[in-house]
PDB file of C-alpha atoms in Angstrom:
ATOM      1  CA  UNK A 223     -26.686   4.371 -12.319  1.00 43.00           C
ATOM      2  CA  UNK A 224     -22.838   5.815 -12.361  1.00 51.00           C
ATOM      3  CA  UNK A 225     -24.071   9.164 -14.330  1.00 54.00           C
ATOM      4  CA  UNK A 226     -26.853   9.626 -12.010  1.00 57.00           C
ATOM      5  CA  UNK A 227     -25.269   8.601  -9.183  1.00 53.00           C
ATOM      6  CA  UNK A 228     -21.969  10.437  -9.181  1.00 53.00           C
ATOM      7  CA  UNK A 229     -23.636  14.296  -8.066  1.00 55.00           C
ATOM      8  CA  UNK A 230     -23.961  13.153  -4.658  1.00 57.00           C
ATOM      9  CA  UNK A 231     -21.542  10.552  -3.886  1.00 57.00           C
ATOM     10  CA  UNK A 232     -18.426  10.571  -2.964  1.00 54.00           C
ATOM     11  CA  UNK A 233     -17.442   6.499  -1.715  1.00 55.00           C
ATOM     12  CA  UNK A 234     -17.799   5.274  -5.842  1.00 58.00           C
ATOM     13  CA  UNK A 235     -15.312   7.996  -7.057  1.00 60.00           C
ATOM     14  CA  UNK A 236     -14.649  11.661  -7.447  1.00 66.00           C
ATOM     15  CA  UNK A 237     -17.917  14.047  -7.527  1.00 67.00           C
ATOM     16  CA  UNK A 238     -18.924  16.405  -9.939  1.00 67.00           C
ATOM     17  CA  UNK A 239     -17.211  18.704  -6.813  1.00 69.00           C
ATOM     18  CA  UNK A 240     -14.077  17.036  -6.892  1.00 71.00           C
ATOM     19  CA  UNK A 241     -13.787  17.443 -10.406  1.00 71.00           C
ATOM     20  CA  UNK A 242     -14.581  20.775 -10.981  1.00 72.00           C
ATOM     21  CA  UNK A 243     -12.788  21.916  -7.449  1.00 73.00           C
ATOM     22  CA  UNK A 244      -9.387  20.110  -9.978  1.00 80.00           C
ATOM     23  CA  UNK A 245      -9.555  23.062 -12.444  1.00 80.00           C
ATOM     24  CA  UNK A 246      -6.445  24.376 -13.291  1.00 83.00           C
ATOM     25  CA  UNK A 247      -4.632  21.614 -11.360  1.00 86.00           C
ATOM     26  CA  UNK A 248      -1.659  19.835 -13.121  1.00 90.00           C
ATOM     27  CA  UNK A 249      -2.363  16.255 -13.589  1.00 91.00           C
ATOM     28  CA  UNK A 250       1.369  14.279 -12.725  1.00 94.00           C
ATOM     29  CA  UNK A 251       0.488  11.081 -13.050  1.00 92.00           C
ATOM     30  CA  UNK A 252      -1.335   7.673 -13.091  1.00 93.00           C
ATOM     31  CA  UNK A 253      -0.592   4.629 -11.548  1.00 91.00           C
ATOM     32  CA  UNK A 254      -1.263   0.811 -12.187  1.00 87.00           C
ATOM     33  CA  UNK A 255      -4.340   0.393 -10.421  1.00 86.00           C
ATOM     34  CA  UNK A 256      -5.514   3.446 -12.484  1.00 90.00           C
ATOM     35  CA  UNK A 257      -6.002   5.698  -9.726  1.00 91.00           C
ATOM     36  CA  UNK A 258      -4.755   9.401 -11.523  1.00 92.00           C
ATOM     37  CA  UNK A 259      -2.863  12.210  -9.283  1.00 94.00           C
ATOM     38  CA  UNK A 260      -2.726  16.029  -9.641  1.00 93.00           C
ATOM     39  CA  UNK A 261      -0.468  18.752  -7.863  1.00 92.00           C
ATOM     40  CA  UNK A 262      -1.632  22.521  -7.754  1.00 90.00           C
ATOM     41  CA  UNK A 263      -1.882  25.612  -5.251  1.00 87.00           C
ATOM     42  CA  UNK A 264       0.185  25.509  -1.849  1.00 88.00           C
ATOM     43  CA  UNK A 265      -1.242  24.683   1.900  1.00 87.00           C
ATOM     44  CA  UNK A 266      -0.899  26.382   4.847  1.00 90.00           C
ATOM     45  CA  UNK A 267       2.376  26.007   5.187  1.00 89.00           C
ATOM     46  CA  UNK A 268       3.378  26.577   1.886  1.00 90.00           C
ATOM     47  CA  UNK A 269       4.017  23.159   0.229  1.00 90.00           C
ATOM     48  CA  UNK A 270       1.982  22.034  -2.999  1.00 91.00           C
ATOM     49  CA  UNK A 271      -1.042  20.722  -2.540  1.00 92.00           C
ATOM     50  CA  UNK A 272      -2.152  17.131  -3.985  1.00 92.00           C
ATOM     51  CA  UNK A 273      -4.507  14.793  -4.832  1.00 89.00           C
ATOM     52  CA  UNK A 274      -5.709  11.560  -5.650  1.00 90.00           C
ATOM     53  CA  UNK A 275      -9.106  10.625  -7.765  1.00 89.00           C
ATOM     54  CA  UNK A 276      -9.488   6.646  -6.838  1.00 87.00           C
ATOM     55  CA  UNK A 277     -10.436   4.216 -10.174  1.00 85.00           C
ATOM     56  CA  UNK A 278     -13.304   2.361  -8.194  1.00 79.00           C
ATOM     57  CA  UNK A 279     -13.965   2.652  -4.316  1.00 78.00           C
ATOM     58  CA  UNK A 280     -12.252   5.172  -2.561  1.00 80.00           C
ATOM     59  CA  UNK A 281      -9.877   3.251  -0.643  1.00 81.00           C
ATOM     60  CA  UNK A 282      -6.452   4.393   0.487  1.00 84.00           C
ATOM     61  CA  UNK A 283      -4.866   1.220   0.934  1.00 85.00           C
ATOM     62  CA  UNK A 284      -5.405   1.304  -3.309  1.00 86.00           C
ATOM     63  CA  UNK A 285      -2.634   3.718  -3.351  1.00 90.00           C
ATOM     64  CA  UNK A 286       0.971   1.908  -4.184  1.00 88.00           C
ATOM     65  CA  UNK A 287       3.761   2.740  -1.250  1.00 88.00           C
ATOM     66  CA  UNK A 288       5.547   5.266  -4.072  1.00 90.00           C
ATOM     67  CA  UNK A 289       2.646   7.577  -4.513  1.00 93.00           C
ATOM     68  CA  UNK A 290       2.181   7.456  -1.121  1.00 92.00           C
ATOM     69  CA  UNK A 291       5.629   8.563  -0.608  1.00 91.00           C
ATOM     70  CA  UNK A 292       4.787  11.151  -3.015  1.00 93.00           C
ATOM     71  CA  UNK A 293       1.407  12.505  -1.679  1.00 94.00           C
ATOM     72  CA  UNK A 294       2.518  12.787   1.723  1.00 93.00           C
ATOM     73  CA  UNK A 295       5.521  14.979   0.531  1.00 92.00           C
ATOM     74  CA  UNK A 296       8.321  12.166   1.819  1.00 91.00           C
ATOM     75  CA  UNK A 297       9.928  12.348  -2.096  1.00 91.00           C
ATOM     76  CA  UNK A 298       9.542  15.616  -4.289  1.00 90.00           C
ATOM     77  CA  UNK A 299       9.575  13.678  -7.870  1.00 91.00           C
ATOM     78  CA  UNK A 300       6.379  11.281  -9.198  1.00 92.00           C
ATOM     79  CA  UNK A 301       7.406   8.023  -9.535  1.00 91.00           C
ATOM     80  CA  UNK A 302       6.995   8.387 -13.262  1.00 88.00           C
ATOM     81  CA  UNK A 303      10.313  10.429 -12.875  1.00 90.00           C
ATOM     82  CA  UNK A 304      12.260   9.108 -10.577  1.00 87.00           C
ATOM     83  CA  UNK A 305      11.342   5.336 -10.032  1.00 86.00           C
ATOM     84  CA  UNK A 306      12.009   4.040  -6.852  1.00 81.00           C
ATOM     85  CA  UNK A 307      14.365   1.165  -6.835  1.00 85.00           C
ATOM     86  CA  UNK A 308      12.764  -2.108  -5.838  1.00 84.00           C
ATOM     87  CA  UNK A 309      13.933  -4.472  -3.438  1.00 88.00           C
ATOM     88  CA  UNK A 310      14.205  -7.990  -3.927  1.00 93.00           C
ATOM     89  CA  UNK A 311      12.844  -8.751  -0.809  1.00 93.00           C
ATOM     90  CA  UNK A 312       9.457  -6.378  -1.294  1.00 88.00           C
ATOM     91  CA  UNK A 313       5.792  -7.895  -2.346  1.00 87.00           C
ATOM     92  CA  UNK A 314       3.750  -6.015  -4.328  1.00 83.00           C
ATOM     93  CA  UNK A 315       1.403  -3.848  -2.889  1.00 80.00           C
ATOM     94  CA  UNK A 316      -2.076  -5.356  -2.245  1.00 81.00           C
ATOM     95  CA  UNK A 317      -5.302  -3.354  -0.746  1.00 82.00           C
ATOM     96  CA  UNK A 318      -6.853  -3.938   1.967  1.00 86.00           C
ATOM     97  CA  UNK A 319      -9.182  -7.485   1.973  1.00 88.00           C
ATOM     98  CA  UNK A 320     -11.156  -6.906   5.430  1.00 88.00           C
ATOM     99  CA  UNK A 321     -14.345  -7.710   4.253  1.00 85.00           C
ATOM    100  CA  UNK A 322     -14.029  -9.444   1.040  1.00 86.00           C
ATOM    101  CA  UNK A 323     -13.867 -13.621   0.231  1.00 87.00           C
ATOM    102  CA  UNK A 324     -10.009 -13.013   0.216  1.00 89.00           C
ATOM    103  CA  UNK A 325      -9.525 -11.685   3.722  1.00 89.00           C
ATOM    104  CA  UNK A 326      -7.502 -13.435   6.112  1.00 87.00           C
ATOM    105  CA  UNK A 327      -9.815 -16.081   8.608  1.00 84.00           C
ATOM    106  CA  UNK A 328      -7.602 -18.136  11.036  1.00 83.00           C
ATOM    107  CA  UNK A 329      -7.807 -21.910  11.841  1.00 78.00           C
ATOM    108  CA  UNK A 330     -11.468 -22.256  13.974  1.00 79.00           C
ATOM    109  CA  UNK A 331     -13.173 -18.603  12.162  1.00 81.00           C
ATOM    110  CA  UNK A 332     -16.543 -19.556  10.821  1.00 80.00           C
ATOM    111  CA  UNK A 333     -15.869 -18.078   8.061  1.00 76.00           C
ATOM    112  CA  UNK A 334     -13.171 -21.069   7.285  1.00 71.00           C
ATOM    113  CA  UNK A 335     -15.236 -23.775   8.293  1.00 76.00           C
ATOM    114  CA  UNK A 336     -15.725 -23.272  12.323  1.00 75.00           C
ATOM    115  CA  UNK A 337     -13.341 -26.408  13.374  1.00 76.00           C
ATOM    116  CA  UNK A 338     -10.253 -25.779  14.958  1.00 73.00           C
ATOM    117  CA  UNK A 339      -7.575 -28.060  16.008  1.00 73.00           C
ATOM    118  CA  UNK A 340      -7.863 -29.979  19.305  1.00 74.00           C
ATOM    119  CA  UNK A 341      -6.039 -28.734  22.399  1.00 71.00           C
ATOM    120  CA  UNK A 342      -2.673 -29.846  23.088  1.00 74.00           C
ATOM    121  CA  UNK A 343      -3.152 -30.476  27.295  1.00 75.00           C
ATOM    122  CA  UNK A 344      -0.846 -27.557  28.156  1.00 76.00           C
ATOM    123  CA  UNK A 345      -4.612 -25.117  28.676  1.00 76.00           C
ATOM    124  CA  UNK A 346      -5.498 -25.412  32.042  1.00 80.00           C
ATOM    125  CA  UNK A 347      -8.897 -23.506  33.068  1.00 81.00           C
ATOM    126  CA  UNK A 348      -8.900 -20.723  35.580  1.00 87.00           C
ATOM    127  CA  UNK A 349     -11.257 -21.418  38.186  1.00 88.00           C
ATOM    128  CA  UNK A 350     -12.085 -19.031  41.571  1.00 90.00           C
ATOM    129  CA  UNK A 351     -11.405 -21.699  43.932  1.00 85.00           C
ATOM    130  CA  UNK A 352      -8.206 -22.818  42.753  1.00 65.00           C
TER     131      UNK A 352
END
């Protein structure tokens, strides 16, 4: 289905017009999810263009905070160059899990079971008359 499917769609990957519109383009680098970047030509304004070509769903919250930095011109070297330093305080990055089995549910979601814990007394009602 992937060879077939890849033509026309653009949500499972890059198309066939994504990768040919990457001629010519320097590929800088990869990062640990896979996900493979390239820098080439110059926008409006004059600064290099780039890109990224997702491994799986295109998802931007699959891109790790230092080629982030990168794409949206904040740092001028790859990561691959010049490694960011990491703090000891930092978690690693994790996509986003709306929708998935590992998304957050709070206490009472029906998703976690649908029983939530007993009020405390301090809720009192509104009511029009009162």
């Amino acid at each position: 289905m992937g060879m077939n499917l890849n033509p026309f769609t653009w949500w499972t990957g890059a198309s066939w017009g994504t990768m040919f519109g990457l001629r010519g383009k320097k590929r800088v680098g990869e990062d640990s999810l896979g996900n493979v970047y390239y820098e080439g030509g110059k926008d409006t304004a004059g600064n290099p263009r780039r890109w990224v070509i997702y491994s799986g769903s295109n998802d931007a919250s699959r891109v790790p905070p230092e080629w982030f930095s990168w794409l949206h011109h904040h740092i001028e070297e790859t990561p691959d160059e010049a490694p960011v330093p990491v703090r000891k305080w930092q978690k690693p990055a994790v996509p986003n899990l709306t929708g998935t089995a590992l998304a957050y549910r709070p206490p009472g979601a029906l998703e976690a079971g649908g029983h939530r814990a007993r009020a405390t007394g301090d809720y009192e009602a509104w009511s029009p008359d009162a």
